[in-house]
Coordinates of C-alpha atoms in Angstrom, one line a residue:
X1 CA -54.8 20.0 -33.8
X2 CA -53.5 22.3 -31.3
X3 CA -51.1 23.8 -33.2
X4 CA -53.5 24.3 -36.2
X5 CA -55.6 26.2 -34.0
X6 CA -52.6 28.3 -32.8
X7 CA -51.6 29.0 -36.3
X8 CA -55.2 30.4 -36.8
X9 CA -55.3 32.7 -33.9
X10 CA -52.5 34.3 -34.6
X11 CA -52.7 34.9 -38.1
X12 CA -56.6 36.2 -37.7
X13 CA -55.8 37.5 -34.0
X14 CA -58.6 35.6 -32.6
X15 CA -59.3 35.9 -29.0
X16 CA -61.9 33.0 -28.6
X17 CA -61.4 30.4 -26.1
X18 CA -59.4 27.1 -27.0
X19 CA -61.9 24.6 -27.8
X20 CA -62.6 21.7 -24.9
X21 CA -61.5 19.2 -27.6
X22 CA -58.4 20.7 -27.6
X23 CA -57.8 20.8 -24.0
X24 CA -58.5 17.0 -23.4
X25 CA -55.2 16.7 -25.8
X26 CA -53.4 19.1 -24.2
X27 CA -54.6 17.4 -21.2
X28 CA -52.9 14.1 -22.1
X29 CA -49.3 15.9 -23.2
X30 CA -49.0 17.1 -19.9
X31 CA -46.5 14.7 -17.6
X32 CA -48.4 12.7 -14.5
X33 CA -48.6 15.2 -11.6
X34 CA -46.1 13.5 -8.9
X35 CA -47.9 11.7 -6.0
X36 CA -47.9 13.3 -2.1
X37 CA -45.8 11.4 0.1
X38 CA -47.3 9.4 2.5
X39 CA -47.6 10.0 5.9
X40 CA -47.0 8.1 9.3
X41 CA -50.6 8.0 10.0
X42 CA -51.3 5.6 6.9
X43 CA -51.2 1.8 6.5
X44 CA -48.1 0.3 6.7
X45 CA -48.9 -1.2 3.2
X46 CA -48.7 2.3 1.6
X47 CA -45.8 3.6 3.3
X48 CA -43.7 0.2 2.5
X49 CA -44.8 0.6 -1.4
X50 CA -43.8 4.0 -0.9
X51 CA -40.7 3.4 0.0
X52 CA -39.9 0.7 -2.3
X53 CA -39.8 3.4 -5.0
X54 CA -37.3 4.7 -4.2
X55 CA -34.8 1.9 -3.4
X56 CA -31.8 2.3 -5.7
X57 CA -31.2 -1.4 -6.3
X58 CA -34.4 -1.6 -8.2
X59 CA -32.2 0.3 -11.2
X60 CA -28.3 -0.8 -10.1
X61 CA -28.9 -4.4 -9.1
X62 CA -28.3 -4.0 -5.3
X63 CA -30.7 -5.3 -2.9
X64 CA -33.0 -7.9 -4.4
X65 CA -36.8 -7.1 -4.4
X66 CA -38.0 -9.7 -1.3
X67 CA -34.8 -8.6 1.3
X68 CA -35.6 -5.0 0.5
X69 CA -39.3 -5.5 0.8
X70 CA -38.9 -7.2 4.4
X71 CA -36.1 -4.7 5.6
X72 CA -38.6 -1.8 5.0
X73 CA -41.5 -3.6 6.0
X74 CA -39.7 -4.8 9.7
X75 CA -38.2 -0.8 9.6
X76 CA -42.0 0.4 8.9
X77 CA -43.1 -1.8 11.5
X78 CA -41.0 -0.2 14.6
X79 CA -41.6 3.0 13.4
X80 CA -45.3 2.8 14.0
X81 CA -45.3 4.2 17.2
X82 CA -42.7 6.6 16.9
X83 CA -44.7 8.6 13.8
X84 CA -42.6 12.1 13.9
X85 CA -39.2 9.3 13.0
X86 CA -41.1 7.6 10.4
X87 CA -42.4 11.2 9.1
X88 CA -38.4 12.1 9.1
X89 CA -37.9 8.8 7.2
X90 CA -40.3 9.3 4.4
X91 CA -39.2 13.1 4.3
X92 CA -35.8 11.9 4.1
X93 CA -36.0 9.2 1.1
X94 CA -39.0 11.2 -0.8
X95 CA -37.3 14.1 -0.9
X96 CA -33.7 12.5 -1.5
X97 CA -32.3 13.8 1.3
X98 CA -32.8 18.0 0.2
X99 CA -34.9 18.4 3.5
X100 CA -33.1 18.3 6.8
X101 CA -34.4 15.0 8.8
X102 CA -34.3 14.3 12.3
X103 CA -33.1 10.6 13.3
X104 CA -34.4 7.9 12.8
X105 CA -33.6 5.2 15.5
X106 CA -34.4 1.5 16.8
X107 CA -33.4 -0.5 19.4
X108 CA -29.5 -1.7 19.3
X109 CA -29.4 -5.7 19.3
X110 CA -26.5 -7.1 21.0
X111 CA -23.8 -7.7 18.7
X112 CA -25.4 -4.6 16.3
X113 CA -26.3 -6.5 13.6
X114 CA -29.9 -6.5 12.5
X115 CA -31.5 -9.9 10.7
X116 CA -33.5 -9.9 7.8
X117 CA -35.1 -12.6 5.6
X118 CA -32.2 -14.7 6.9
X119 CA -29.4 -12.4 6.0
X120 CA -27.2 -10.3 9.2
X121 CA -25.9 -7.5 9.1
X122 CA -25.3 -3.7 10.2
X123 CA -29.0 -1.8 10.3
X124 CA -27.0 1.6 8.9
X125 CA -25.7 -0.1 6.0
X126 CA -28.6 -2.1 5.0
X127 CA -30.4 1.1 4.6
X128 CA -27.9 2.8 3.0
X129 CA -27.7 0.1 0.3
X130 CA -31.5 0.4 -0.1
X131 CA -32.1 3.9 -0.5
X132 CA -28.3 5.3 -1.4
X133 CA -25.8 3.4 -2.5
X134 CA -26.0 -0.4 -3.2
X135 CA -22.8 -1.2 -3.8
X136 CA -21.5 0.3 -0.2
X137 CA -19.4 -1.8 1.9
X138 CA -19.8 -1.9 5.3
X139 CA -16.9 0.7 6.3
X140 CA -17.4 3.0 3.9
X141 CA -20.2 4.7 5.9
X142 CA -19.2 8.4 8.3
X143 CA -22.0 9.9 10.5
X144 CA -23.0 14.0 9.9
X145 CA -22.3 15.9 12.4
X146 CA -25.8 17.0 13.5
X147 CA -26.7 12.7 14.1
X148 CA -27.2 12.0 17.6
X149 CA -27.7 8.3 17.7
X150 CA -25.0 7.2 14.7
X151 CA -23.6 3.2 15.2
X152 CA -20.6 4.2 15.8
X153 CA -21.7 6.5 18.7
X154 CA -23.2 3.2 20.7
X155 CA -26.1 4.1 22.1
X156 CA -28.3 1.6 23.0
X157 CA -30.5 3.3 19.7
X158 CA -29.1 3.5 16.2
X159 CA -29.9 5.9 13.6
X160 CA -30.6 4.2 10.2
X161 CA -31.9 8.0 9.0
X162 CA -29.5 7.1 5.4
X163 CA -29.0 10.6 5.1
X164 CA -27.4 11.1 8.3
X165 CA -24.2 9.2 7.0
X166 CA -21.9 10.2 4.1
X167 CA -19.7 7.9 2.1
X168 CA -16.3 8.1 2.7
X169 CA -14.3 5.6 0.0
X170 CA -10.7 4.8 0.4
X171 CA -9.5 6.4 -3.2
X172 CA -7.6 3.2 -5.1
X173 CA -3.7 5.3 -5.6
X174 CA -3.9 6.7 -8.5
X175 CA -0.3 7.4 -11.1
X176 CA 1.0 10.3 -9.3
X177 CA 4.7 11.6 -8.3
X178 CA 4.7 10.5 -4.8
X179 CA 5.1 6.6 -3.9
X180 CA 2.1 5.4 -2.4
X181 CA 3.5 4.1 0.9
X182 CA 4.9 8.1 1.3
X183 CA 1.2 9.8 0.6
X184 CA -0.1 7.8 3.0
X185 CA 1.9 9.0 5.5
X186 CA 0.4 12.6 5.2
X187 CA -2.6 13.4 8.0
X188 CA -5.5 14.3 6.3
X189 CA -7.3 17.4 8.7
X190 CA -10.6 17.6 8.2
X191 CA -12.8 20.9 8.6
X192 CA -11.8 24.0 6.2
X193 CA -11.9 20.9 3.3
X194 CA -8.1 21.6 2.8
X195 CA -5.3 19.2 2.6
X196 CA -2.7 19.7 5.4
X197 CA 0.3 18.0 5.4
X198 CA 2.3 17.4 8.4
X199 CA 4.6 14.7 9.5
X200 CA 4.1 12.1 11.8
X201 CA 5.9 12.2 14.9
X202 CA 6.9 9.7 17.6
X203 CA 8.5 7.2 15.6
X204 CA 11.5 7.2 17.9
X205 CA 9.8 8.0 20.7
X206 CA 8.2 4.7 20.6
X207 CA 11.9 2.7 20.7
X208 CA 13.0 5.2 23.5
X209 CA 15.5 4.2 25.7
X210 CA 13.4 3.6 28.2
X211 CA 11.6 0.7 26.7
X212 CA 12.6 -3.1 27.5
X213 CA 12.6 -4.1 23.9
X214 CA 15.0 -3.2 21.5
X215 CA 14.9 0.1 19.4
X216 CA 14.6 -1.4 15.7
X217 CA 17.5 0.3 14.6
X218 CA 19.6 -3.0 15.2
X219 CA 17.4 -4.8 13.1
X220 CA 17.9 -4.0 9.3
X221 CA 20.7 -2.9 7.1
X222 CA 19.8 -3.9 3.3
X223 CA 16.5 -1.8 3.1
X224 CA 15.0 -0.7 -0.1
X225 CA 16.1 3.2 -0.9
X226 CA 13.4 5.7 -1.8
X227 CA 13.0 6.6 -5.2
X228 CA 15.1 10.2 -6.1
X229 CA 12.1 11.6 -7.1
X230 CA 10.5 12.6 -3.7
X231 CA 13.6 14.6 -2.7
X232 CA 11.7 17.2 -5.3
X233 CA 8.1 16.9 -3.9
X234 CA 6.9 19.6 -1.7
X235 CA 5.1 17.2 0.7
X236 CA 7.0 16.4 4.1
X237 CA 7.4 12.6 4.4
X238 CA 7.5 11.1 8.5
X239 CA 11.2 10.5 9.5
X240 CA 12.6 6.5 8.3
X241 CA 11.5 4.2 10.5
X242 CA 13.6 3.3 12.8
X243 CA 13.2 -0.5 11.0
X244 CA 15.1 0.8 8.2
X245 CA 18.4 1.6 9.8
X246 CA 19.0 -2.1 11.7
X247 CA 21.4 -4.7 11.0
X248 CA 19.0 -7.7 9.9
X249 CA 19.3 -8.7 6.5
X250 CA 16.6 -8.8 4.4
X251 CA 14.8 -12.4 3.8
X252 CA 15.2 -14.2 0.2
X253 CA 11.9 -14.1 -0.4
X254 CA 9.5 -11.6 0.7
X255 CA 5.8 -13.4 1.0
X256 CA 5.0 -17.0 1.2
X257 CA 1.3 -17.9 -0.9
X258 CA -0.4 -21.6 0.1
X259 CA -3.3 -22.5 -1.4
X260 CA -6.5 -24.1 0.5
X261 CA -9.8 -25.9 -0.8
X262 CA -12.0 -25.5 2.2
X263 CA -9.6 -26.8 5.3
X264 CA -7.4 -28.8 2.7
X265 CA -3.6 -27.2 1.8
X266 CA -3.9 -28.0 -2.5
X267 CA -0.1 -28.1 -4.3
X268 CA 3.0 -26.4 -2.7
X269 CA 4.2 -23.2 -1.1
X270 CA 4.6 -20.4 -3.9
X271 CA 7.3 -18.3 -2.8
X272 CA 8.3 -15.0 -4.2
X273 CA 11.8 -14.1 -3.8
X274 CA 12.9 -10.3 -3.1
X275 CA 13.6 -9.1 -6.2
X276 CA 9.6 -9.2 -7.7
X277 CA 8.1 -6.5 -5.9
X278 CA 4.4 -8.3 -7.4
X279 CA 3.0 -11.5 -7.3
X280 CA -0.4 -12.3 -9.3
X281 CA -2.8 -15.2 -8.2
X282 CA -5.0 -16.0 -10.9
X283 CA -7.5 -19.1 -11.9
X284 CA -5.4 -19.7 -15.3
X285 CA -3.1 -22.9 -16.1
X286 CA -0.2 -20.9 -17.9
X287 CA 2.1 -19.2 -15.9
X288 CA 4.4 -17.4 -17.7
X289 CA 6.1 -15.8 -15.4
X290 CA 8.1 -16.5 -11.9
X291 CA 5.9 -14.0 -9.8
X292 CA 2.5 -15.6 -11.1
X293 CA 1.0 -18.2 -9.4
X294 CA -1.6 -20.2 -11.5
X295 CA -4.3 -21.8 -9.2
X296 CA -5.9 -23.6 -12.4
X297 CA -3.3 -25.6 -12.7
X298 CA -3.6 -26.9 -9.5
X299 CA -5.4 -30.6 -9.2
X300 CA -7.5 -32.0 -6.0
X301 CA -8.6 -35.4 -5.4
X302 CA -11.1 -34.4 -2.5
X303 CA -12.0 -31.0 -4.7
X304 CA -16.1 -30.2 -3.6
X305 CA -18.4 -28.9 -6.8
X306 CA -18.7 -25.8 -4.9
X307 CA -14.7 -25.6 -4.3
X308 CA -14.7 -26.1 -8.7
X309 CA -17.3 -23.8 -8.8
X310 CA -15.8 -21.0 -6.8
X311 CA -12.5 -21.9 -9.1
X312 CA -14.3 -20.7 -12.1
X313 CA -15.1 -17.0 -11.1
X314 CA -11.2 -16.3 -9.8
X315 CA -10.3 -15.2 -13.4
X316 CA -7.4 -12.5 -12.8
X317 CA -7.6 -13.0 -9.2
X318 CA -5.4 -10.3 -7.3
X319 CA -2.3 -8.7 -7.5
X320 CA 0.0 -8.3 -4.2
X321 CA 2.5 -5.4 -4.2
X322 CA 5.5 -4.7 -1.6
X323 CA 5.7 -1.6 -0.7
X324 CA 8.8 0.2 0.7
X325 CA 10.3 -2.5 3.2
X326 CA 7.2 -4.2 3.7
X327 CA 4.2 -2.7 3.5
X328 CA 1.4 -4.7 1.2
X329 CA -0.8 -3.4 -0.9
X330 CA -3.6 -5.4 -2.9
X331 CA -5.6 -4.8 -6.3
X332 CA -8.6 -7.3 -7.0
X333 CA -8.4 -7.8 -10.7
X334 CA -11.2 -10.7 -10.4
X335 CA -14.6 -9.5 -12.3
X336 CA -16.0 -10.8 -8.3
X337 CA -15.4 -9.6 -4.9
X338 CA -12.6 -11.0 -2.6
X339 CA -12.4 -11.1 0.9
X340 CA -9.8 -10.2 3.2
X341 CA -8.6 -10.6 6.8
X342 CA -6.2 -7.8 7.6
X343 CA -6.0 -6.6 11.0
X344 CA -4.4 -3.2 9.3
X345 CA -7.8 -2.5 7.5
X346 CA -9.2 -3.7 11.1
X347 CA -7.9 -0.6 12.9
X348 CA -8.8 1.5 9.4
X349 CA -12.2 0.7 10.3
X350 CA -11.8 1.2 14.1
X351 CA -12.8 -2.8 15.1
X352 CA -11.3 -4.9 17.0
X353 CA -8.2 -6.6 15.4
X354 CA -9.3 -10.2 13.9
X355 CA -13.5 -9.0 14.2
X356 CA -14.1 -8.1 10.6
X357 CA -13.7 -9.6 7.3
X358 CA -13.2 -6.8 4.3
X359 CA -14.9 -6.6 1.1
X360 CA -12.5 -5.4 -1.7
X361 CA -14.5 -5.3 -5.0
X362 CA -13.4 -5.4 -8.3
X363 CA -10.8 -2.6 -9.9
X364 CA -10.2 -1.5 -5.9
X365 CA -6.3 -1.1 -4.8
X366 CA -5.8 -0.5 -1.1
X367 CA -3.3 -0.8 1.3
X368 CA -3.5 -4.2 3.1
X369 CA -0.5 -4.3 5.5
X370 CA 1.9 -2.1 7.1
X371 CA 5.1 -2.6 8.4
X372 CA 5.7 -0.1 10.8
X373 CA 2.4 -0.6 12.1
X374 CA 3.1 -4.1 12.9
X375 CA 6.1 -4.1 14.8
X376 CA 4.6 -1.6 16.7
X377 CA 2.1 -3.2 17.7
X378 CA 3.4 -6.7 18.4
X379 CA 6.4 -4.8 20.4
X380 CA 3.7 -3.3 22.5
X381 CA 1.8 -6.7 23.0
X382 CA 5.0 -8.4 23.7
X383 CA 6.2 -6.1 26.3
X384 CA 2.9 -6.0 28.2
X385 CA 2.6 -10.0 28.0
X386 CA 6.2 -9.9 29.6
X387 CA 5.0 -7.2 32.3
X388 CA 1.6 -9.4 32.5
X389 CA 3.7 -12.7 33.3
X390 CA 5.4 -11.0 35.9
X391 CA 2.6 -9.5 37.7
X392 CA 0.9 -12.9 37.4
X393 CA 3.6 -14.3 39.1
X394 CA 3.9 -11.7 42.0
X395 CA -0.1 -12.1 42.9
X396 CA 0.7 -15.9 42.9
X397 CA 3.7 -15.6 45.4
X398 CA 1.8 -13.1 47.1
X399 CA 4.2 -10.4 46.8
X400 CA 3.3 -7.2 48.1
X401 CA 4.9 -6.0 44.7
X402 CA 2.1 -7.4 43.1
X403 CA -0.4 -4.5 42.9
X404 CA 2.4 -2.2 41.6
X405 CA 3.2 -4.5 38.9
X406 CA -0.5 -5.2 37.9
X407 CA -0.7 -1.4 37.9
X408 CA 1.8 -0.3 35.2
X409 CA -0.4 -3.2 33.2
X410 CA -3.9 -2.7 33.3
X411 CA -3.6 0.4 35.5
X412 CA -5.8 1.9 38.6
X413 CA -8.6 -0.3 37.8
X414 CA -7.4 -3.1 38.7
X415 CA -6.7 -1.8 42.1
X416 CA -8.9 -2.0 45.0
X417 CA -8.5 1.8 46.5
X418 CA -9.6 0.7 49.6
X419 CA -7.6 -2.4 50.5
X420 CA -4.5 -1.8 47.6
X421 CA -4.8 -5.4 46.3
X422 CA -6.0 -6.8 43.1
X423 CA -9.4 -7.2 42.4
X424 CA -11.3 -10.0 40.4
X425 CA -10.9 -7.8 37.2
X426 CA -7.5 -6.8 36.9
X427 CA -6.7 -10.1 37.8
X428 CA -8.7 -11.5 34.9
X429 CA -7.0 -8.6 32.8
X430 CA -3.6 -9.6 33.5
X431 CA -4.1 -12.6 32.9
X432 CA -5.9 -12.5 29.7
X433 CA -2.5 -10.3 28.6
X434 CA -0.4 -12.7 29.9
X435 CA -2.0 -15.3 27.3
X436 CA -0.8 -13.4 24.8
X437 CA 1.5 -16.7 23.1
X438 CA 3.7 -16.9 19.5
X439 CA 0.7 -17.6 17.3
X440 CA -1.6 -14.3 18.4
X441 CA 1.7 -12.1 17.1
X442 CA 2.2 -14.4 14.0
X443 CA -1.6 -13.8 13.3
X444 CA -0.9 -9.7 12.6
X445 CA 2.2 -11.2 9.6
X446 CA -0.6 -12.9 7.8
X447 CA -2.9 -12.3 5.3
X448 CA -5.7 -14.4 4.3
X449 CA -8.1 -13.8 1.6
X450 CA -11.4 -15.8 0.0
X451 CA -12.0 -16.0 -3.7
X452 CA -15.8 -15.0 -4.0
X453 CA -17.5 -16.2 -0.8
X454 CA -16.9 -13.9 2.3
X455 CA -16.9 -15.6 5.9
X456 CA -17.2 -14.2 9.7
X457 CA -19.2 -12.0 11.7
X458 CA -20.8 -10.8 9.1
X459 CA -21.9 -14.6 6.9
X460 CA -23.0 -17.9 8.2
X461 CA -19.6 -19.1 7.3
X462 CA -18.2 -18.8 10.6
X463 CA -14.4 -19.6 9.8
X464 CA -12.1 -19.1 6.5
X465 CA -12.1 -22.9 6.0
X466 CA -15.4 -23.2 4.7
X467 CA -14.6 -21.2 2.1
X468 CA -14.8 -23.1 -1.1
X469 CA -11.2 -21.8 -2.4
X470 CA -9.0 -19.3 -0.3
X471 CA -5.0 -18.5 0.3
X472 CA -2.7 -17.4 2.7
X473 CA -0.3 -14.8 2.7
X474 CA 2.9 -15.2 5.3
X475 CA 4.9 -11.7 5.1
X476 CA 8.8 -12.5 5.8
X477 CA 9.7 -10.0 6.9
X478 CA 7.2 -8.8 9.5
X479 CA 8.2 -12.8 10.7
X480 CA 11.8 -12.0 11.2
X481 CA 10.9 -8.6 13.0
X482 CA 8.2 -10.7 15.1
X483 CA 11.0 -13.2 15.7
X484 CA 13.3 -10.7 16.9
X485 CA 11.2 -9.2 19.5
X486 CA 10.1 -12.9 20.6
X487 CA 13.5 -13.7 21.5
X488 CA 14.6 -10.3 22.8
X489 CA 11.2 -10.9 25.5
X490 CA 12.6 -14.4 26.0
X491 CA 8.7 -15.3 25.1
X492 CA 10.6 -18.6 23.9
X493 CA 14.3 -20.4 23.4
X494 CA 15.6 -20.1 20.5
X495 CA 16.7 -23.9 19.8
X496 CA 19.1 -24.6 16.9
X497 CA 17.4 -23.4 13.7
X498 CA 17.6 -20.0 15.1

């Protein structure tokens, strides 16, 4: 009808009004005017609905409706009487983020994990997953620079503003020129957005001669060579580790794989010798091939219906890759999630070594384990247990000596700079480093990893063995590094199998 009357005004160049008829169709082509934002001042009720509208797992399945409901509604809640934060939030998630926000804070909770509708975890993430990205794991999340109260800062408040944090995704290695193990190796610097490439320095330095363990370089002789094809890249690669250029020969098999059904050990050992650089762990009954291990096939009198449950959804499981002399890297080829223990991605992620539990979803490849990291690390924890047993020993005796050994341990803090003797804390420090035994260095040469269901910190399964179906991963050769330090600190005799 409108157009008709269009038509006729032009071709009789009318200027009489449109007709109110006409209008009241215009009227209802015109899209909905968009709603004003809420403001702080009005019920919570409005502000939570809101809110809700804007959740992102109401289109990509993240968040279900009642835990993203109570999160906003509790979040709504302790905002009430700060309004200019909860202005900043609304502003913030209405407008997508396109207006700069101020933060928006509550109270840190003792181990800074927030509960909701039964479920833990870190307040920053939760409301990233609701208003952001719902698939997010928890260490995938870097403050902007202009956040004052970000988690990581630890102040006793935490911003949960989800457009004070940017997502920063380890990128899954993609078919390039370069072996992975050797990119990695390049420092990223962050600022200009440029890609600077420098090598790493202080690999010898760390086996100087002035250290009372042994420089690796004894260790290894039969190392894997780098392909020919770097000597033409253009990136500088860090020096060989001194690891590479010992006299230890290289174990038979590189990675031990042993099965578990809650706390039970199902079927045998799978070991993979040298010369397959993969293995694949998979849920099928066929395997074809002598680096495939086939859980399926595996039987269990004392199997649990959620152990056969969890058994159905491993499907292509993972795929384990060495690396260069032994670093690890993993590819979750599962349609589900897996979950990993790895005190590499620990230090990744800047937590303390055995406090998280990782996340790797489907299609993800990431490095898992490295080497050279290792053996640094259990050198350094090694040589301060020794120095640790030592000083222990002094304070005992009561050695005058004792101070200056507990001193090159924990340092001046444990000092009293009045009297010169120990105090309560550096002696609880020593000793706590002095408990350093065998199984807290053969912890960093294993890898363990859950099928499906996640445990920890972070899941009311407190401990991998409640875990309906899980494996372990024992990495040779970081063993025979660890048990060359171990008898080089005289941490134990060597008996006869040595």
């Amino acid at each position: 009808m409108v157009k008709q009357w269009y038509q006729r005004r032009v071709r009789g160049k009318m200027m009489e009004p449109v007709p109110a008829m006409y209008l009241q169709n215009v009227q209802h082509m015109l899209p909905p005017q968009p709603q004003a934002p809420p403001a702080a001042s009005d019920a919570c009720l409005t502000i939570v609905h809101s809110l809700m509208c804007h959740r992102q797992g109401a289109v990509h399945g993240g968040e279900d409706e009642t835990f993203a409901k109570r999160a906003i509604e509790s979040l709504v809640k302790k905002l009430k009487e700060k309004r200019d934060e909860l202005d900043a939030l609304i502003i913030a998630v209405t407008m997508s983020g396109r207006r700069p926000s101020k933060c928006v804070t509550i109270q840190r909770t003792l181990d800074g994990r927030l509960q909701v509708a039964g479920k833990k975890g870190f307040p920053h993430v939760i409301y990233a997953r609701l208003w952001r990205w719902p698939d997010l794991h928890k260490n995938e999340l870097k403050h902007i620079s202009v956040c004052q109260y970000a988690f990581d800062l630890k102040c006793d408040l935490v911003c949960v503003n989800p457009y004070h944090y940017e997502r920063v995704i380890s990128p899954a290695p993609p078919s390039r020129l370069v072996k992975d193990e050797f990119v990695h190796d390049c420092i990223q610097i962050e600022g200009e957005g440029q890609l600077a490439v420098e090598r790493k320095s202080g690999w010898d330095s760390g086996y100087g001669c002035n250290s009372s363990l042994p420089t690796v370089e004894h260790l290894n002789k039969n190392f894997w060579d780098p392909p020919s094809i770097l000597q033409h890249s253009s990136m500088e690669q860090r020096p060989p580790s001194p690891i590479l250029r010992g006299q230890l020969i290289s174990p038979e098999h590189w990675c031990s794989v042993q099965y578990f059904e809650l706390d039970h050990k199902v079927g045998e050992t799978f070991k993979v010798v040298a010369q397959y650089r993969e293995v694949k762990i998979d849920g099928y009954v066929n395997p074809s091939e002598p680096n495939r291990f086939c859980l399926g096939q595996l039987s269990n009198v004392h199997r649990t219906e959620a152990s056969e449950k969890a058994r159905l959804h491993v499907g292509k499981g993972v795929k384990l890759t060495l690396s260069g002399e032994g670093d690890v890297w993993l590819e979750c080829q599962s349609q589900h999630p897996v979950f990993v223990q790895s005190q590499y991605l620990d230090k990744e992620a800047k937590r303390e070594p055995g406090d998280a539990v990782h996340k790797i979803f489907p299609g993800t490849h990431l490095k898992v384990f490295d080497l050279h990291d290792c053996y640094d690390t259990i050198k350094s924890k090694a040589q301060k247990a020794q120095s640790a047993a030592r000083a222990q020993a002094l304070a005992v005796s009561g050695s005058p000596e004792a101070a200056h050994a507990a001193l090159q341990v924990v340092g001046p803090k444990a000092i009293n700079p009045e009297s010169g003797t120990l105090t309560r804390d550096g002696m609880a420090q020593i000793n706590a480093a002095a408990n350093i035994g065998v199984d807290d260095l053969r912890r960093m040469c294993i890898l363990r990893l859950s099928f499906v269901k996640g445990w920890g910190p972070d899941y009311h399964r407190v401990n991998i063995k409640f875990t309906p179906c899980w494996i372990e991963i024992q990495l040779h050769r970081a063993l025979q590094l660890l048990d060359s330090v171990l008898q080089w600190t005289q941490m134990y005799e060597p008996g006869p199998d040595h």
